CSV table of C-alpha atoms in Angstrom, one decimal:
chain,number,residue,atom,x,y,z
A,1,MET,CA,-12.4,-11.6,-30.3
A,2,SER,CA,-9.1,-10.6,-28.9
A,3,GLU,CA,-7.2,-12.6,-26.3
A,4,ILE,CA,-6.7,-10.6,-22.9
A,5,GLN,CA,-2.9,-10.1,-23.1
A,6,GLU,CA,-2.4,-7.5,-20.5
A,7,GLU,CA,-3.7,-6.2,-17.3
A,8,SER,CA,-4.7,-2.8,-18.1
A,9,GLY,CA,-4.4,-0.1,-20.8
A,10,ILE,CA,-5.8,2.4,-23.1
A,11,CYS,CA,-7.8,1.6,-26.4
A,12,MET,CA,-8.4,4.0,-29.3
A,13,PHE,CA,-10.5,3.5,-32.6
A,14,ALA,CA,-9.1,5.4,-35.5
A,15,TYR,CA,-10.7,5.4,-39.0
A,16,ASN,CA,-9.4,8.0,-41.2
A,17,ASN,CA,-11.4,10.0,-43.9
A,18,GLU,CA,-10.7,12.2,-46.7
A,19,LYS,CA,-10.4,15.3,-44.4
A,20,ILE,CA,-9.3,14.2,-41.0
A,21,ASP,CA,-6.2,12.3,-40.1
A,22,TYR,CA,-7.5,10.3,-37.1
A,23,VAL,CA,-4.7,7.9,-37.0
A,24,LYS,CA,-2.2,11.0,-36.5
A,25,PHE,CA,-4.3,12.2,-33.6
A,26,ALA,CA,-4.2,8.7,-32.2
A,27,HIS,CA,-0.5,8.7,-32.2
A,28,ILE,CA,-0.7,12.0,-30.3
A,29,ALA,CA,-3.2,10.7,-27.7
A,30,ALA,CA,-1.0,7.6,-27.3
A,31,ALA,CA,2.1,9.5,-26.6
A,32,TYR,CA,0.2,11.5,-23.9
A,33,VAL,CA,-0.8,8.4,-22.3
A,34,LYS,CA,2.6,7.2,-22.3
A,35,ARG,CA,4.0,10.4,-20.8
A,36,ASN,CA,1.5,10.9,-18.2
A,37,MET,CA,-0.1,7.8,-17.0
A,38,LYS,CA,1.1,4.7,-15.1
A,39,ASN,CA,-1.4,2.4,-16.8
A,40,ASN,CA,0.0,3.4,-20.4
A,41,ALA,CA,0.0,0.2,-22.3
A,42,THR,CA,-1.9,1.2,-25.6
A,43,CYS,CA,-4.0,-0.3,-28.5
A,44,LEU,CA,-5.1,1.0,-31.8
A,45,ILE,CA,-8.1,-0.3,-33.3
A,46,THR,CA,-8.3,0.5,-36.8
A,47,ASP,CA,-9.2,-0.9,-40.5
A,48,SER,CA,-6.8,-2.2,-42.9
A,49,GLY,CA,-7.1,0.9,-45.2
A,50,THR,CA,-6.1,3.4,-42.4
A,51,TYR,CA,-3.3,1.1,-41.3
A,52,ALA,CA,-1.7,0.8,-44.7
A,53,TYR,CA,-1.9,4.7,-44.8
A,54,LEU,CA,-0.4,4.8,-41.5
A,55,LYS,CA,2.7,2.5,-42.6
A,56,ASP,CA,3.1,4.9,-45.6
A,57,SER,CA,2.9,8.3,-43.6
A,58,MET,CA,4.6,7.5,-40.4
A,59,SER,CA,7.8,6.3,-39.4
A,60,SER,CA,7.7,2.6,-38.0
A,61,SER,CA,9.8,3.8,-34.6
A,62,LEU,CA,7.2,6.6,-33.8
A,63,HIS,CA,4.4,4.1,-34.5
A,64,ASP,CA,6.2,1.6,-31.9
A,65,LYS,CA,7.1,4.2,-29.5
A,66,CYS,CA,3.2,5.1,-29.3
A,67,PHE,CA,1.2,1.7,-29.5
A,68,ASP,CA,2.0,-1.7,-28.0
A,69,HIS,CA,-1.0,-3.4,-29.9
A,70,VAL,CA,-2.8,-3.1,-33.1
A,71,VAL,CA,-6.1,-4.5,-33.7
A,72,ILE,CA,-7.5,-4.5,-37.6
A,73,GLN,CA,-11.1,-4.6,-37.7
A,74,ASP,CA,-12.6,-3.9,-41.2
A,75,VAL,CA,-15.9,-2.7,-40.7
A,76,GLN,CA,-18.6,-1.3,-43.5
A,77,HIS,CA,-19.6,1.9,-41.8
A,78,LYS,CA,-22.8,3.2,-42.5
A,79,SER,CA,-22.8,6.8,-44.2
A,80,ASN,CA,-22.9,9.0,-41.1
A,81,PRO,CA,-21.9,12.7,-42.2
A,82,ARG,CA,-21.0,15.0,-39.3
A,83,ARG,CA,-20.9,18.7,-39.5
A,84,HIS,CA,-17.7,20.1,-38.0
A,85,TYR,CA,-16.6,23.8,-37.3
A,86,ASP,CA,-13.1,25.4,-37.4
A,87,SER,CA,-13.8,28.7,-35.8
A,88,PRO,CA,-17.2,30.3,-35.9
A,89,TRP,CA,-16.6,31.0,-39.5
A,90,THR,CA,-15.7,27.9,-41.0
A,91,GLU,CA,-17.6,24.6,-41.4
A,92,PHE,CA,-17.4,21.3,-43.4
A,93,SER,CA,-19.0,17.9,-43.2
A,94,THR,CA,-17.3,14.6,-43.3
A,95,GLN,CA,-17.8,10.8,-42.4
A,96,PHE,CA,-17.9,10.1,-38.8
A,97,SER,CA,-17.2,6.2,-38.5
A,98,ASN,CA,-18.2,5.4,-34.9
A,99,SER,CA,-20.5,2.4,-35.5
A,100,ASN,CA,-18.4,-0.3,-33.8
A,101,LYS,CA,-17.3,1.4,-30.7
A,102,HIS,CA,-19.4,-1.0,-28.5
A,103,ASP,CA,-17.2,-3.8,-29.7
A,104,VAL,CA,-14.2,-2.7,-27.8
A,105,ILE,CA,-15.1,-5.2,-25.0
A,106,ASN,CA,-14.3,-7.9,-27.5
A,107,LEU,CA,-11.5,-6.3,-29.3
A,108,THR,CA,-9.5,-5.0,-26.4
A,109,PRO,CA,-6.3,-6.8,-25.3
A,110,PHE,CA,-6.7,-5.7,-21.7
A,111,ASP,CA,-8.5,-6.8,-18.8
A,112,LYS,CA,-9.0,-3.3,-17.4
A,113,THR,CA,-9.5,-1.0,-20.5
A,114,MET,CA,-10.0,2.6,-20.9
A,115,LEU,CA,-11.3,3.6,-24.3
A,116,ILE,CA,-10.5,7.3,-25.4
A,117,ASP,CA,-11.4,9.2,-28.4
A,118,THR,CA,-8.3,10.2,-30.4
A,119,ASP,CA,-9.1,13.9,-29.6
A,120,TYR,CA,-8.8,13.5,-25.8
A,121,PHE,CA,-5.3,14.3,-24.7
A,122,ILE,CA,-4.5,13.3,-21.2
A,123,MET,CA,-2.1,15.7,-19.5
A,124,ASN,CA,-2.1,14.2,-15.9
A,125,ASP,CA,-2.4,10.8,-13.9
A,126,PHE,CA,-6.1,11.4,-12.9
A,127,TYR,CA,-7.4,8.4,-14.4
A,128,ASP,CA,-4.8,5.9,-13.0
A,129,HIS,CA,-6.9,5.5,-9.8
A,130,ILE,CA,-9.7,3.8,-11.5
A,131,PHE,CA,-7.6,0.9,-12.6
A,132,GLU,CA,-7.1,0.2,-8.7
A,133,THR,CA,-10.8,-0.3,-8.1
A,134,ASP,CA,-13.3,-2.9,-8.9
A,135,VAL,CA,-15.7,-0.4,-10.8
A,136,PRO,CA,-17.0,-2.3,-13.7
A,137,ILE,CA,-17.6,0.8,-15.8
A,138,ALA,CA,-17.1,4.7,-15.6
A,139,MET,CA,-17.8,7.6,-17.9
A,140,HIS,CA,-17.9,11.4,-17.6
A,141,LYS,CA,-21.4,12.6,-16.6
A,142,TYR,CA,-20.5,16.3,-16.6
A,143,ALA,CA,-18.5,18.6,-19.0
A,144,ARG,CA,-17.7,22.0,-19.3
A,145,TYR,CA,-16.3,24.2,-21.9
A,146,LEU,CA,-13.0,26.6,-21.7
A,147,GLU,CA,-14.8,29.5,-20.2
A,148,HIS,CA,-16.6,27.1,-17.8
A,149,GLN,CA,-19.6,27.4,-19.5
A,150,ALA,CA,-22.3,24.4,-19.4
A,151,PRO,CA,-22.4,22.3,-22.2
A,152,TYR,CA,-25.0,22.9,-25.1
A,153,LEU,CA,-28.5,21.9,-24.4
A,154,ASN,CA,-28.3,18.8,-26.2
A,155,GLU,CA,-25.3,17.9,-24.4
A,156,GLN,CA,-27.0,18.0,-21.1
A,157,THR,CA,-30.0,15.9,-21.7
A,158,LEU,CA,-31.2,14.0,-24.7
A,159,ASN,CA,-34.0,16.2,-25.2
A,160,GLU,CA,-35.5,19.2,-23.3
A,161,ALA,CA,-37.1,17.0,-20.7
A,162,GLY,CA,-35.1,14.1,-21.2
A,163,ILE,CA,-32.3,11.7,-19.6
A,164,HIS,CA,-28.9,12.9,-18.8
A,165,HIS,CA,-26.5,12.9,-21.4
A,166,TRP,CA,-23.4,10.9,-20.6
A,167,TRP,CA,-20.1,11.3,-22.7
A,168,SER,CA,-18.6,8.3,-24.5
A,169,THR,CA,-15.2,10.5,-24.8
A,170,VAL,CA,-13.6,8.3,-22.2
A,171,VAL,CA,-15.2,4.9,-21.1
A,172,TYR,CA,-13.4,2.7,-18.5
A,173,PHE,CA,-14.6,-0.8,-18.3
A,174,ASP,CA,-13.6,-4.3,-17.0
A,175,GLN,CA,-14.6,-7.8,-18.3
A,176,SER,CA,-17.3,-8.4,-15.8
A,177,GLU,CA,-20.8,-9.3,-16.6
A,178,GLU,CA,-22.1,-5.8,-16.0
A,179,SER,CA,-19.5,-4.5,-18.6
A,180,ARG,CA,-20.8,-6.9,-21.0
A,181,VAL,CA,-24.5,-6.2,-20.5
A,182,PHE,CA,-23.7,-2.7,-21.0
A,183,PHE,CA,-21.9,-3.0,-24.4
A,184,ASP,CA,-24.5,-5.3,-25.5
A,185,THR,CA,-27.2,-2.8,-24.6
A,186,TRP,CA,-25.2,0.0,-26.6
A,187,GLU,CA,-25.3,-2.2,-29.5
A,188,HIS,CA,-28.9,-2.9,-29.2
A,189,VAL,CA,-29.5,0.9,-29.1
A,190,LYS,CA,-27.4,1.2,-32.3
A,191,ASP,CA,-29.3,-1.6,-34.2
A,192,ASN,CA,-32.6,0.0,-33.2
A,193,TRP,CA,-31.6,3.5,-33.5
A,194,ASP,CA,-35.0,4.7,-35.2
A,195,TYR,CA,-37.0,3.2,-32.5
A,196,TYR,CA,-34.6,4.8,-29.7
A,197,HIS,CA,-34.6,8.1,-31.2
A,198,LEU,CA,-38.5,8.3,-31.2
A,199,LEU,CA,-38.6,6.8,-27.6
A,200,TYR,CA,-36.1,9.4,-26.2
A,201,GLN,CA,-36.9,12.2,-28.6
A,202,PHE,CA,-33.7,13.1,-30.0
A,203,PRO,CA,-32.8,14.0,-33.6
A,204,PRO,CA,-31.8,10.8,-35.6
A,205,GLY,CA,-29.6,12.4,-38.2
A,206,LEU,CA,-26.2,11.8,-36.7
A,207,PHE,CA,-25.5,8.6,-34.9
A,208,ARG,CA,-23.9,9.5,-31.7
A,209,THR,CA,-22.3,7.0,-29.2
A,210,ASP,CA,-22.9,9.6,-26.4
A,211,PHE,CA,-26.7,8.8,-27.0
A,212,CYS,CA,-26.2,5.1,-26.9
A,213,VAL,CA,-24.4,5.2,-23.7
A,214,SER,CA,-26.8,7.6,-22.0
A,215,ILE,CA,-29.6,5.2,-23.0
A,216,ALA,CA,-27.9,2.0,-22.1
A,217,ASN,CA,-26.9,3.5,-18.7
A,218,HIS,CA,-30.9,4.6,-18.3
A,219,VAL,CA,-31.9,1.2,-19.2
A,220,MET,CA,-29.5,-0.3,-16.8
A,221,ASN,CA,-30.5,1.8,-14.0
A,222,GLY,CA,-34.0,0.5,-14.2
A,223,PHE,CA,-35.2,3.5,-16.4
A,224,ASN,CA,-33.9,5.9,-13.7
A,225,GLU,CA,-31.3,8.4,-13.1
A,226,ASN,CA,-29.5,5.9,-10.6
A,227,ASN,CA,-25.8,5.3,-9.7
A,228,PHE,CA,-25.0,2.3,-11.9
A,229,MET,CA,-22.2,4.2,-13.7
A,230,ASN,CA,-19.2,5.5,-11.9
A,231,ASP,CA,-18.8,9.3,-13.0
A,232,PHE,CA,-14.9,9.6,-12.2
A,233,GLY,CA,-15.7,11.6,-8.8
A,234,GLY,CA,-18.2,13.8,-10.7
A,235,ILE,CA,-15.0,15.6,-12.4
A,236,PRO,CA,-16.3,17.1,-15.7
A,237,LEU,CA,-14.8,16.6,-19.2
A,238,ILE,CA,-13.1,19.8,-20.3
A,239,ASN,CA,-14.3,20.5,-23.8
A,240,MET,CA,-12.6,22.8,-26.4
A,241,ASP,CA,-15.5,23.7,-28.7
A,242,GLN,CA,-15.2,23.3,-32.2
A,243,LYS,CA,-15.6,26.9,-32.8
A,244,ASP,CA,-12.6,27.5,-30.5
A,245,ASP,CA,-8.8,27.3,-31.7
A,246,ILE,CA,-5.3,26.2,-30.3
A,247,ILE,CA,-3.0,29.3,-30.4
A,248,GLU,CA,0.0,28.0,-29.2
A,249,ILE,CA,1.5,24.8,-27.6
A,250,LYS,CA,3.9,26.1,-24.9
A,251,ASP,CA,5.0,23.0,-23.7
A,252,VAL,CA,3.3,19.5,-24.1
A,253,ASN,CA,1.0,20.0,-21.0
A,254,ASP,CA,0.6,23.7,-21.3
A,255,TYR,CA,-1.9,24.9,-24.1
A,256,ILE,CA,-3.1,28.4,-25.1
A,257,MET,CA,-6.3,28.4,-26.7
A,258,LEU,CA,-9.0,31.1,-28.2
A,259,SER,CA,-12.4,30.7,-26.7
A,260,HIS,CA,-15.2,32.2,-28.6
A,261,ASN,CA,-18.4,33.7,-27.0
A,262,ARG,CA,-21.4,31.6,-28.0
A,263,LYS,CA,-23.7,34.7,-28.1
A,264,GLU,CA,-21.3,37.1,-29.8
A,265,PRO,CA,-19.0,34.7,-31.7
A,266,TRP,CA,-16.7,37.4,-32.8
A,267,LYS,CA,-15.6,38.0,-29.2
A,268,ASN,CA,-12.8,35.8,-28.1
A,269,ILE,CA,-10.9,35.5,-25.1
A,270,LEU,CA,-7.4,33.7,-24.5
A,271,ASN,CA,-7.4,30.6,-22.3
A,272,ARG,CA,-4.5,28.7,-20.9
A,273,GLN,CA,-4.6,25.1,-19.8
A,274,THR,CA,-1.9,23.5,-18.0
A,275,ASN,CA,-1.6,19.8,-16.8
A,276,THR,CA,-5.4,19.4,-17.6
A,277,ASN,CA,-7.1,16.7,-19.7
A,278,LEU,CA,-8.5,18.3,-22.8
A,279,HIS,CA,-11.0,17.3,-25.3
A,280,LEU,CA,-10.2,19.1,-28.3
A,281,MET,CA,-13.2,19.1,-30.6
A,282,ASN,CA,-11.8,21.4,-33.4
A,283,LYS,CA,-10.1,18.6,-35.5
A,284,LEU,CA,-8.5,21.0,-38.0
A,285,SER,CA,-6.9,23.0,-35.0
A,286,ILE,CA,-5.3,19.6,-33.9
A,287,ALA,CA,-4.3,18.9,-37.2
A,288,ARG,CA,-2.6,22.3,-37.7
A,289,HIS,CA,-0.5,21.7,-34.5
A,290,SER,CA,-0.2,18.0,-34.8
A,291,THR,CA,3.6,17.9,-36.0
A,292,ASP,CA,4.5,20.5,-33.4
A,293,ILE,CA,2.8,18.4,-30.6
A,294,LEU,CA,4.2,15.2,-31.9
A,295,GLN,CA,7.7,16.8,-32.1
A,296,LYS,CA,7.5,18.0,-28.3
A,297,LEU,CA,5.9,14.5,-27.2
A,298,THR,CA,8.7,12.4,-29.0
A,299,ASN,CA,11.7,14.8,-28.6
A,300,GLY,CA,12.0,15.5,-32.2
A,301,GLU,CA,10.7,12.4,-34.0
A,302,HIS,CA,7.4,13.0,-36.1
A,303,ALA,CA,5.9,11.7,-38.8
B,1,MET,CA,-10.9,54.8,-31.5
B,2,ASP,CA,-10.8,57.1,-28.4
B,3,GLU,CA,-7.6,56.1,-26.7
B,4,ARG,CA,-9.6,56.2,-23.3
B,5,LEU,CA,-12.1,53.6,-24.6
B,6,GLU,CA,-9.4,51.6,-26.1
B,7,LYS,CA,-7.5,51.3,-22.8
B,8,ALA,CA,-10.7,50.5,-21.1
B,9,LEU,CA,-11.7,47.5,-23.5
B,10,GLU,CA,-8.1,46.3,-23.3
B,11,PHE,CA,-8.5,46.3,-19.4
B,12,GLY,CA,-11.8,44.7,-19.7
B,13,ASN,CA,-10.3,41.9,-22.0
B,14,TYR,CA,-7.6,41.3,-19.3
B,15,ARG,CA,-10.0,41.1,-16.4
B,16,ALA,CA,-12.1,38.5,-18.4
B,17,THR,CA,-8.9,36.6,-19.0
B,18,LEU,CA,-7.7,36.8,-15.6
B,19,ASN,CA,-11.1,35.6,-14.0
B,20,ASN,CA,-11.3,32.7,-16.3
B,21,GLN,CA,-7.8,31.6,-15.5
B,22,LYS,CA,-8.7,31.7,-11.8
B,23,LYS,CA,-11.6,29.3,-12.2
B,24,ASN,CA,-8.9,27.1,-14.2
B,25,VAL,CA,-6.8,26.9,-11.2
B,26,ILE,CA,-9.6,26.4,-8.8
B,27,ALA,CA,-10.8,23.7,-11.0
B,28,ARG,CA,-7.1,22.2,-11.1
B,29,MET,CA,-7.0,22.2,-7.3
B,30,GLN,CA,-10.4,20.5,-7.0
B,31,THR,CA,-9.3,17.7,-9.1
B,32,LEU,CA,-6.1,17.2,-7.4
B,33,GLN,CA,-8.1,17.0,-4.0
B,34,LEU,CA,-10.2,14.4,-5.2
B,35,VAL,CA,-9.1,11.3,-3.0
B,36,HIS,CA,-10.0,7.7,-4.2
B,37,TYR,CA,-9.9,5.0,-1.5
B,38,ASN,CA,-11.5,1.6,-1.4
B,39,ASN,CA,-13.9,2.4,-4.2
B,40,GLY,CA,-15.0,5.5,-2.6
B,41,ALA,CA,-14.4,9.3,-3.7
B,42,PHE,CA,-13.4,11.8,-1.0
B,43,THR,CA,-13.0,15.5,-1.2
B,44,ALA,CA,-9.9,16.4,0.9
B,45,ASN,CA,-11.2,19.6,2.5
B,46,PRO,CA,-10.9,20.7,6.1
B,47,GLN,CA,-14.1,19.1,7.1
B,48,THR,CA,-13.3,15.7,6.0
B,49,ILE,CA,-9.8,16.0,7.4
B,50,SER,CA,-11.0,17.3,10.8
B,51,PHE,CA,-13.7,14.6,10.9
B,52,VAL,CA,-11.1,11.6,10.3
B,53,GLN,CA,-8.8,13.4,12.7
B,54,SER,CA,-11.4,13.4,15.4
B,55,LEU,CA,-12.1,9.7,15.1
B,56,ILE,CA,-8.5,9.1,15.4
B,57,SER,CA,-8.4,11.4,18.5
B,58,VAL,CA,-11.0,9.4,20.3
B,59,GLY,CA,-9.2,6.2,19.8
B,60,LYS,CA,-10.7,4.8,16.5
B,61,THR,CA,-8.4,3.1,14.2
B,62,ALA,CA,-10.9,2.2,11.7
B,63,SER,CA,-14.2,3.3,10.7
B,64,VAL,CA,-16.9,3.4,8.0
B,65,ILE,CA,-17.1,7.2,6.3
B,66,LEU,CA,-19.6,8.2,3.8
B,67,ASP,CA,-17.8,9.4,0.5
B,68,ASN,CA,-19.1,12.2,-1.7
B,69,LYS,CA,-22.0,10.1,-3.1
B,70,GLU,CA,-23.3,8.9,0.5
B,71,ASN,CA,-21.8,5.5,-0.2
B,72,PRO,CA,-20.3,3.6,3.2
B,73,ILE,CA,-16.8,3.1,2.7
B,74,GLU,CA,-15.0,1.0,5.1
B,75,ILE,CA,-11.7,2.7,6.2
B,76,LYS,CA,-9.4,0.2,7.6
B,77,ASP,CA,-6.7,2.4,8.5
B,78,LEU,CA,-7.6,5.9,9.5
B,79,SER,CA,-4.1,7.1,9.9
B,80,GLU,CA,-3.1,6.2,6.5
B,81,PHE,CA,-6.3,7.7,5.1
B,82,VAL,CA,-5.8,10.9,7.0
B,83,GLU,CA,-2.3,11.2,5.5
B,84,LEU,CA,-3.8,10.7,2.1
B,85,LEU,CA,-6.2,13.4,2.6
B,86,VAL,CA,-3.8,15.8,4.0
B,87,GLY,CA,-1.3,15.2,1.0
B,88,ALA,CA,-4.0,15.7,-1.6
B,89,TYR,CA,-5.3,18.8,0.5
B,90,THR,CA,-1.7,20.3,0.4
B,91,GLU,CA,-0.8,19.4,-3.0
B,92,GLY,CA,-4.0,21.1,-4.2
B,93,VAL,CA,-3.8,24.3,-2.2
B,94,ASN,CA,0.0,24.4,-2.9
B,95,GLU,CA,-0.4,24.4,-6.5
B,96,TYR,CA,-3.5,26.9,-6.2
B,97,GLN,CA,-1.2,29.3,-4.2
B,98,VAL,CA,1.8,29.1,-6.7
B,99,GLN,CA,-0.6,29.6,-9.5
B,100,MET,CA,-2.4,32.6,-8.1
B,101,GLU,CA,0.9,34.3,-7.2
B,102,LYS,CA,1.8,34.1,-10.7
B,103,LEU,CA,-1.6,35.5,-11.7
B,104,LYS,CA,-1.3,38.2,-9.2
B,105,LYS,CA,1.8,39.5,-10.8
B,106,SER,CA,0.4,39.2,-14.3
B,107,ARG,CA,-0.9,42.7,-15.1
B,108,ASN,CA,-1.7,42.0,-18.6
B,109,ILE,CA,-2.8,39.4,-21.0
B,110,LYS,CA,0.6,38.8,-22.3
B,111,LYS,CA,2.1,38.1,-18.9
B,112,ILE,CA,-0.7,35.5,-18.1
B,113,MET,CA,0.1,33.8,-21.3
B,114,ASP,CA,3.9,34.2,-20.7
B,115,TRP,CA,4.5,36.0,-23.9
């Protein structure tokens, strides 16, 4: 267990695999936090293999600019292959290491923590308000895609008649008893995945933390859709689909993207997002622009 | 392709892009107009501002007000609160107006994207 060293900050998990350089994404996400938030202390949680790669592939000054704390946790992740898309026409599968995300409450060096995914780029100060409250836990309940479309059906509810789907992309929490019960419940769901996929009727193939938090929230609400969880004022996550693409980074907080049409995927329209927090789900698209983004964020210094 | 059809399709593409950008600008305004106060979340809209101003005008300095989720939130200083609301409302509509003016002047996709 880490010691609490600071009042507030942002944590990220990054475990590289052979296809996705999550630790580089984490540095971009951290640089965005530094640029746009007041509560901008940062902590990277990774394993020794990824950390060794980081040391080889990135300058120490860039790393120090982006992260104030590093926690090494070597975990044996179970095989969890995830299918990714890069546009509607290219797909690939790779390991998705997310089995210890619930452990963030023990690993964080912060009293009040916001855990974000490394593909979540914070481009405004929206989240600062939550650190001023006594809210124990907050997550996004709603999401939309670039053309203001609703999420896919399995991202709205866990099954056709199921409970609401909450997003673990951004999880704010403090060190209260409620938070601890919540993360313990998340771990319990993970440990009993086979049971919970039958109970809540979702496909068991891919281990998804979104499902864990949705179930933990449902259980802690007395098996109801109640208001235990703060939902950031109902503001939705803005998702860039894996089948969408980044076209140009005009400025660090100004992205032009190509949004595909779900029914007719050969149709695309351009979409410009300015000063908007973005969940960029097309990982290879981030990778193609990562050096450019890092250069813009760090005034020319990049890995 | 028939040139007339080509131009019609190009215009249709422009309108689809423009409409989506308008939605983006409105969504950004709505985010800016969300005010967090004493663990409550309020939308800085004319109704909320007028209601708080009404409380002040009848001599109230503090009150309990229901937030967006119907939670009772104690507002200890109504004047400070209305200032926050007006500030958030103004910031949101100002940005909305600036962005909409830019969009109105953008008569094709390249202009919308600043290309």
